[in-house]
Structure formats: C-alpha cells, structure tokens
Short mmCIF file of C-alpha atoms in Angstrom, two decimals:
data_model
loop_
_atom_site.label_atom_id
_atom_site.label_comp_id
_atom_site.label_asym_id
_atom_site.label_seq_id
_atom_site.Cartn_x
_atom_site.Cartn_y
_atom_site.Cartn_z
CA MET A 236 0.00 0.00 0.00
CA ILE A 237 1.34 3.41 -0.98
CA ILE A 238 0.75 6.29 1.45
CA GLY A 239 2.43 9.51 0.36
CA ASN A 240 5.76 8.42 -1.09
CA LYS A 241 6.15 5.42 1.21
CA ASP A 242 5.39 1.77 0.48
CA PHE A 243 3.78 -0.17 3.35
CA ASP A 244 3.87 -3.98 3.44
CA VAL A 245 0.44 -4.27 5.03
CA LYS A 246 0.30 -8.07 4.65
CA ASN A 247 3.35 -8.82 6.77
CA ASN A 248 4.01 -5.86 9.06
CA THR A 249 2.31 -3.75 11.70
CA TYR A 250 3.20 -0.06 11.50
CA VAL A 251 2.89 2.58 14.20
CA MET A 252 0.95 5.79 13.57
CA GLY A 253 1.87 8.52 16.06
CA ILE A 254 -0.92 10.76 17.39
CA LEU A 255 -0.42 14.52 17.24
CA ASN A 256 -3.38 16.41 18.69
CA VAL A 257 -3.19 20.15 18.06
CA THR A 258 -6.22 20.76 20.25
CA PRO A 259 -6.75 22.39 23.63
CA ASP A 260 -9.13 19.66 24.81
CA SER A 261 -8.06 16.19 23.65
CA PHE A 262 -8.61 13.59 26.35
CA SER A 263 -4.96 12.56 26.63
CA ASP A 264 -2.73 15.44 25.62
CA GLY A 265 -4.98 18.46 25.04
CA GLY A 266 -2.98 21.67 24.85
CA LYS A 267 0.49 20.06 24.91
CA TRP A 268 1.27 20.53 21.22
CA ASN A 269 -0.66 23.71 20.42
CA SER A 270 2.28 25.79 19.16
CA ILE A 271 3.69 24.90 15.74
CA ASP A 272 7.23 24.55 17.10
CA ARG A 273 6.14 22.15 19.85
CA ALA A 274 3.95 20.18 17.46
CA VAL A 275 6.73 19.76 14.89
CA ALA A 276 9.27 18.84 17.56
CA HIS A 277 6.91 16.15 18.84
CA ALA A 278 6.34 14.84 15.30
CA VAL A 279 10.11 14.65 14.75
CA LYS A 280 10.54 12.78 18.04
CA MET A 281 7.81 10.29 17.15
CA ALA A 282 9.43 9.71 13.76
CA GLU A 283 12.80 9.15 15.43
CA ASP A 284 11.14 6.67 17.79
CA GLY A 285 9.84 4.68 14.81
CA ALA A 286 6.46 6.11 13.82
CA THR A 287 5.87 5.72 10.08
CA ILE A 288 2.83 8.03 9.90
CA ILE A 289 1.94 11.14 11.92
CA ASP A 290 -1.79 11.61 12.50
CA VAL A 291 -2.68 15.29 13.00
CA GLY A 292 -6.01 16.14 14.64
CA GLY A 293 -7.49 19.59 15.15
CA GLU A 294 -10.75 18.69 16.87
CA SER A 295 -11.11 16.37 19.84
CA THR A 296 -13.54 13.46 19.35
CA ARG A 297 -13.44 12.41 23.00
CA PRO A 298 -16.85 11.65 24.61
CA GLY A 299 -18.74 14.90 25.11
CA TYR A 300 -16.46 16.91 22.83
CA THR A 301 -17.46 20.33 21.52
CA GLN A 302 -17.60 20.58 17.74
CA ILE A 303 -15.59 23.46 16.28
CA SER A 304 -16.00 25.33 13.00
CA VAL A 305 -14.33 24.23 9.78
CA ASP A 306 -12.29 27.45 9.71
CA GLU A 307 -11.06 26.94 13.27
CA GLU A 308 -10.07 23.35 12.55
CA ILE A 309 -8.25 24.34 9.36
CA SER A 310 -6.38 27.09 11.19
CA ARG A 311 -5.13 24.54 13.71
CA VAL A 312 -4.02 21.74 11.38
CA VAL A 313 -2.80 23.34 8.13
CA PRO A 314 0.20 25.25 9.56
CA VAL A 315 1.29 22.16 11.50
CA ILE A 316 1.00 19.80 8.51
CA SER A 317 2.90 22.23 6.29
CA ALA A 318 5.65 22.61 8.90
CA ILE A 319 6.00 18.85 9.44
CA LYS A 320 6.26 18.16 5.71
CA LYS A 321 9.02 20.77 5.40
CA GLN A 322 10.93 19.32 8.34
CA ILE A 323 10.71 15.54 7.84
CA ASP A 324 9.94 13.10 5.04
CA ILE A 325 7.05 11.16 6.56
CA PRO A 326 3.45 10.51 5.51
CA VAL A 327 0.99 12.72 7.40
CA SER A 328 -2.61 11.80 8.15
CA ILE A 329 -5.39 14.30 8.84
CA ASP A 330 -7.84 13.17 11.50
CA THR A 331 -11.11 14.79 10.42
CA TYR A 332 -14.64 13.94 9.33
CA LYS A 333 -15.15 17.25 7.47
CA ALA A 334 -14.47 17.38 3.72
CA ASP A 335 -13.37 21.04 3.65
CA VAL A 336 -10.82 20.38 6.40
CA ALA A 337 -9.59 17.29 4.57
CA LYS A 338 -9.16 19.26 1.32
CA ALA A 339 -7.21 22.04 3.06
CA ALA A 340 -5.03 19.45 4.80
CA ILE A 341 -4.35 17.59 1.55
CA ASP A 342 -3.43 20.88 -0.13
CA SER A 343 -0.92 21.49 2.66
CA GLY A 344 0.64 18.03 2.29
CA ALA A 345 -1.55 15.43 4.03
CA ASP A 346 -1.29 11.95 2.49
CA LEU A 347 -4.12 10.16 4.27
CA VAL A 348 -7.59 11.10 5.54
CA ASN A 349 -8.55 9.43 8.82
CA ASP A 350 -12.34 9.79 9.11
CA VAL A 351 -13.97 8.72 12.40
CA TRP A 352 -17.32 8.56 10.61
CA GLY A 353 -16.10 6.48 7.66
CA PHE A 354 -17.40 8.93 5.01
CA LYS A 355 -20.92 8.75 6.50
CA TYR A 356 -20.92 12.20 8.15
CA ASP A 357 -19.89 14.49 5.29
CA LYS A 358 -21.16 13.33 1.92
CA LYS A 359 -18.41 15.28 0.12
CA MET A 360 -15.57 13.46 1.89
CA ALA A 361 -15.37 10.45 -0.44
CA ASP A 362 -15.15 12.73 -3.49
CA VAL A 363 -12.35 14.78 -1.92
CA VAL A 364 -10.33 11.64 -1.20
CA ALA A 365 -11.01 10.14 -4.64
CA LYS A 366 -10.16 13.30 -6.61
CA ASN A 367 -6.92 13.83 -4.72
CA GLY A 368 -5.80 10.21 -4.86
CA VAL A 369 -4.87 10.03 -1.18
CA ALA A 370 -5.29 7.07 1.16
CA CYS A 371 -8.09 6.91 3.72
CA CYS A 372 -8.92 5.19 6.99
CA LEU A 373 -12.61 4.42 7.39
CA MET A 374 -13.65 3.99 11.00
CA HIS A 375 -16.77 2.19 12.22
CA ASN A 376 -19.01 4.54 14.18
CA LYS A 377 -22.67 5.05 15.00
CA ASP A 378 -24.80 7.27 17.24
CA LYS A 379 -26.08 4.49 19.52
CA PRO A 380 -24.64 1.07 20.38
CA GLU A 381 -27.59 -0.85 18.94
CA TYR A 382 -26.82 -4.10 17.13
CA THR A 383 -28.48 -7.43 16.34
CA ASP A 384 -25.22 -9.38 16.12
CA PHE A 385 -22.44 -7.02 17.16
CA ILE A 386 -19.32 -8.34 15.41
CA ASN A 387 -21.08 -9.23 12.15
CA ASP A 388 -23.00 -5.93 12.20
CA MET A 389 -19.78 -3.97 12.81
CA VAL A 390 -18.06 -5.64 9.85
CA LYS A 391 -21.12 -5.14 7.63
CA GLU A 392 -21.46 -1.47 8.58
CA THR A 393 -17.74 -0.87 8.02
CA LEU A 394 -18.02 -2.40 4.56
CA GLU A 395 -20.84 0.09 3.87
CA CYS A 396 -18.19 2.79 4.32
CA VAL A 397 -16.00 0.97 1.80
CA GLU A 398 -18.90 0.91 -0.66
CA ILE A 399 -19.33 4.69 -0.32
CA ALA A 400 -15.62 5.15 -1.00
CA ILE A 401 -15.46 2.87 -4.02
CA LYS A 402 -18.62 4.33 -5.58
CA SER A 403 -16.94 7.75 -5.45
CA GLY A 404 -13.84 6.43 -7.17
CA VAL A 405 -11.49 5.69 -4.27
CA ASN A 406 -9.15 2.84 -5.23
CA LYS A 407 -9.42 -0.32 -3.13
CA ASP A 408 -5.68 -0.24 -2.47
CA LYS A 409 -6.07 3.17 -0.78
CA ILE A 410 -8.50 1.99 1.93
CA ILE A 411 -7.76 1.11 5.57
CA LEU A 412 -10.45 -0.01 8.04
CA ASP A 413 -10.73 0.81 11.76
CA PRO A 414 -13.14 -1.02 14.12
CA GLY A 415 -13.72 2.24 16.04
CA VAL A 416 -12.95 1.19 19.60
CA GLY A 417 -14.65 3.74 21.88
CA PHE A 418 -17.17 4.89 19.28
CA GLY A 419 -20.80 3.71 19.24
CA LYS A 420 -20.01 0.72 21.45
CA THR A 421 -20.50 -0.39 25.03
CA TYR A 422 -17.54 -1.40 27.22
CA GLU A 423 -18.12 -5.08 26.46
CA MET A 424 -18.43 -4.39 22.74
CA ASN A 425 -15.11 -2.56 22.74
CA LEU A 426 -13.46 -5.63 24.27
CA GLN A 427 -15.17 -7.86 21.69
CA ALA A 428 -13.99 -5.61 18.84
CA ILE A 429 -10.39 -6.02 20.03
CA LYS A 430 -10.78 -9.77 20.58
CA HIS A 431 -12.24 -10.31 17.10
CA LEU A 432 -9.98 -8.04 15.04
CA ASP A 433 -9.39 -10.99 12.74
CA LYS A 434 -12.98 -10.67 11.48
CA LEU A 435 -12.23 -7.21 10.10
CA CYS A 436 -8.82 -8.35 8.82
CA ASP A 437 -10.60 -11.16 6.96
CA THR A 438 -12.23 -8.54 4.69
CA GLY A 439 -8.87 -8.25 2.92
CA TYR A 440 -8.41 -4.57 3.74
CA PRO A 441 -5.58 -3.36 5.99
CA VAL A 442 -6.86 -2.71 9.51
CA LEU A 443 -5.84 0.02 11.94
CA LEU A 444 -6.44 -0.32 15.67
CA GLY A 445 -6.68 2.80 17.81
CA CYS A 446 -6.97 1.96 21.52
CA SER A 447 -4.27 4.17 22.98
CA LYS A 448 -5.21 5.22 26.54
CA LYS A 449 -8.93 4.89 25.79
CA SER A 450 -11.69 4.37 28.34
CA VAL A 451 -11.93 0.63 27.63
CA ILE A 452 -8.44 0.39 29.18
CA GLY A 453 -9.24 2.82 31.99
CA ASN A 454 -12.44 0.95 32.85
CA THR A 455 -10.74 -2.44 32.77
CA LEU A 456 -7.78 -1.45 34.92
CA ASP A 457 -9.49 1.33 36.90
CA LEU A 458 -6.68 3.71 36.00
CA PRO A 459 -6.47 7.38 34.95
CA ILE A 460 -5.40 8.39 31.45
CA ASP A 461 -1.72 8.86 32.32
CA GLU A 462 -1.44 5.29 33.65
CA ARG A 463 -2.83 3.37 30.69
CA LEU A 464 0.38 2.57 28.81
CA GLU A 465 0.59 -1.11 29.78
CA GLY A 466 -3.03 -1.67 28.84
CA THR A 467 -2.40 0.03 25.51
CA LEU A 468 0.60 -2.23 24.85
CA VAL A 469 -1.60 -5.30 25.32
CA THR A 470 -4.02 -4.04 22.66
CA THR A 471 -1.07 -3.40 20.35
CA VAL A 472 0.12 -6.98 20.78
CA MET A 473 -3.43 -8.17 20.03
CA ALA A 474 -3.36 -6.05 16.86
CA VAL A 475 -0.11 -7.66 15.68
CA LEU A 476 -1.24 -11.21 16.42
CA SER A 477 -4.60 -10.59 14.69
CA GLY A 478 -2.95 -9.29 11.52
CA CYS A 479 -3.59 -5.55 11.80
CA ALA A 480 -1.42 -3.36 9.57
CA PHE A 481 -1.42 -0.27 11.79
CA VAL A 482 -1.77 0.83 15.40
CA ARG A 483 -2.49 4.45 16.29
CA VAL A 484 -0.80 5.42 19.57
CA HIS A 485 0.45 8.24 21.78
CA ASP A 486 3.56 6.49 23.14
CA VAL A 487 5.49 5.54 20.01
CA LYS A 488 8.76 4.17 21.43
CA GLU A 489 7.10 1.72 23.82
CA ASN A 490 4.56 0.53 21.24
CA ILE A 491 7.29 0.00 18.62
CA ARG A 492 9.02 -2.33 21.07
CA ALA A 493 5.78 -4.21 21.72
CA VAL A 494 5.18 -4.56 17.96
CA LYS A 495 8.71 -5.89 17.35
CA MET A 496 8.41 -8.45 20.14
CA ALA A 497 4.96 -9.62 19.05
CA GLN A 498 6.05 -9.86 15.41
CA ALA A 499 9.12 -11.90 16.35
CA ILE A 500 6.91 -14.41 18.17
CA LYS A 501 4.27 -14.41 15.44
CA ASN A 502 6.75 -14.94 12.61
CA ILE A 503 8.97 -17.61 14.15
#
C-alpha cells in the first residue's frame, strides 16, 4: 500500500501511527502541542522513535467533545501539517470527518484522511479523497450502540463505508479499516472488537487499531489516562497477532518495542 511516497507492506508488518493532537481539549494530551514549534518537535521525536505516519487532529472526538467550526479546525491543522512536511519526510494523516478540512489538509501536504465517521458524516468526503488520490482510513461509528449481532454488524457497517468510497472512485488499495474502539459501542463491545480483530482483517483490507489510553483500558484497569500505557501495549500486541497493519498510539517508542516483540513471536 502506498501512502504519500512510502510503500507499506500491510500483509506482513504492523506499522505505528503517532498521534499529534493540536487541540486544547483532547482527552490525553490536550494543549500540549498547540504551538507549531512544539507540534513539529513532537512529530520529529515520534518519527525518530519509529512512527511511520503522523496523525494530526485539530478537533477532539473524546466523549462529550465540543464541535468546532471548519475554519477553526483548518487554522489549527494546516500550519502544523505544512511545517512537518518541510521538516521531515514522513506521511501525514489528517484526522477529520469534514471534507473542507480534509481538502485544506491535503493541499498542505496530508497523504491520508482518517475519518472517524467512515465517510458517512460528510457526503463530500469520499469525493475529496477520490479526486486527490490520497489514502483513507474508514472507522466504524454510530450514534447508539444498537446491534443485532455485534461483530457481524460492525463488519457489515464498516463495509458500507467501503462501498461509499469505491462508488466515489477511491481505489481499493487506498483503503484502511478501523473497528472504532470507543465509538458507538458499550464497554463489552469494545473488548469484543479487540478480541475479534481478525474478522475485520478477513475482509482483505488493511486494519488500523486505535486503543491508545482509551476508556476501555481505563475501565478495565481502573486507572487514569496517564497510567494506561501497559493496557495500551496489550491491545497493540493483540493487533499484531490478529494481523492488523497499523496501530495508532500516543507512546510511540514503547509501542514499537511491543510490535517488534509480538512480530518476532508471530513470525517464528
């Protein structure tokens, strides 16, 4: 799979996507990387630690988040993306569900659109991705955790996102799927989604898992956000053993080590 100018062996490897939130209110690191200099320095550090994609987000999607305007979101992410692309040669992802933000981010150098609504929120998003030839990550999401058969429904609903993408002209080899842990699911469903990652991997599309420091870990271990690293590492190992191509994390160095160890065991 080509993302930006990099070739990813999504059949045999698990790559680490580093999270860069340029928001004042993200659940884990809100406000830490708000200045361009700090944001770029953090991106450089994540790349040095082994991240192969930097995921830039300008609006928090934590539970109870406040939606911001398109202009505000663009003003947060575009200068950071431009600065990162000038500083280091690494694919950059834009974490947004708004087509106008995605277009502005792509124009400033973004190589991948990471949409937490899987093209179902903004009807223009699929066209923007298709016309610009960038990669996309389509996340499973819904307003209420209502399912008949959770795992099968989740896979089916995620493939609906794929259908939207392909109908708009997005190439199949540009699509990544995300089970959407923490979105439209109960605590038990989140655990099931992680346990049954292979079901999404069986679709043939590369799968990204994003569990870093999320509430499913906090609720399981009864720990605050800044003490959820070990729990996150377990989900990363599960991702590797299940065949996921990507994990999206805050703590790059530690997760890289977990990936390498899990891959060594898996591939022996």
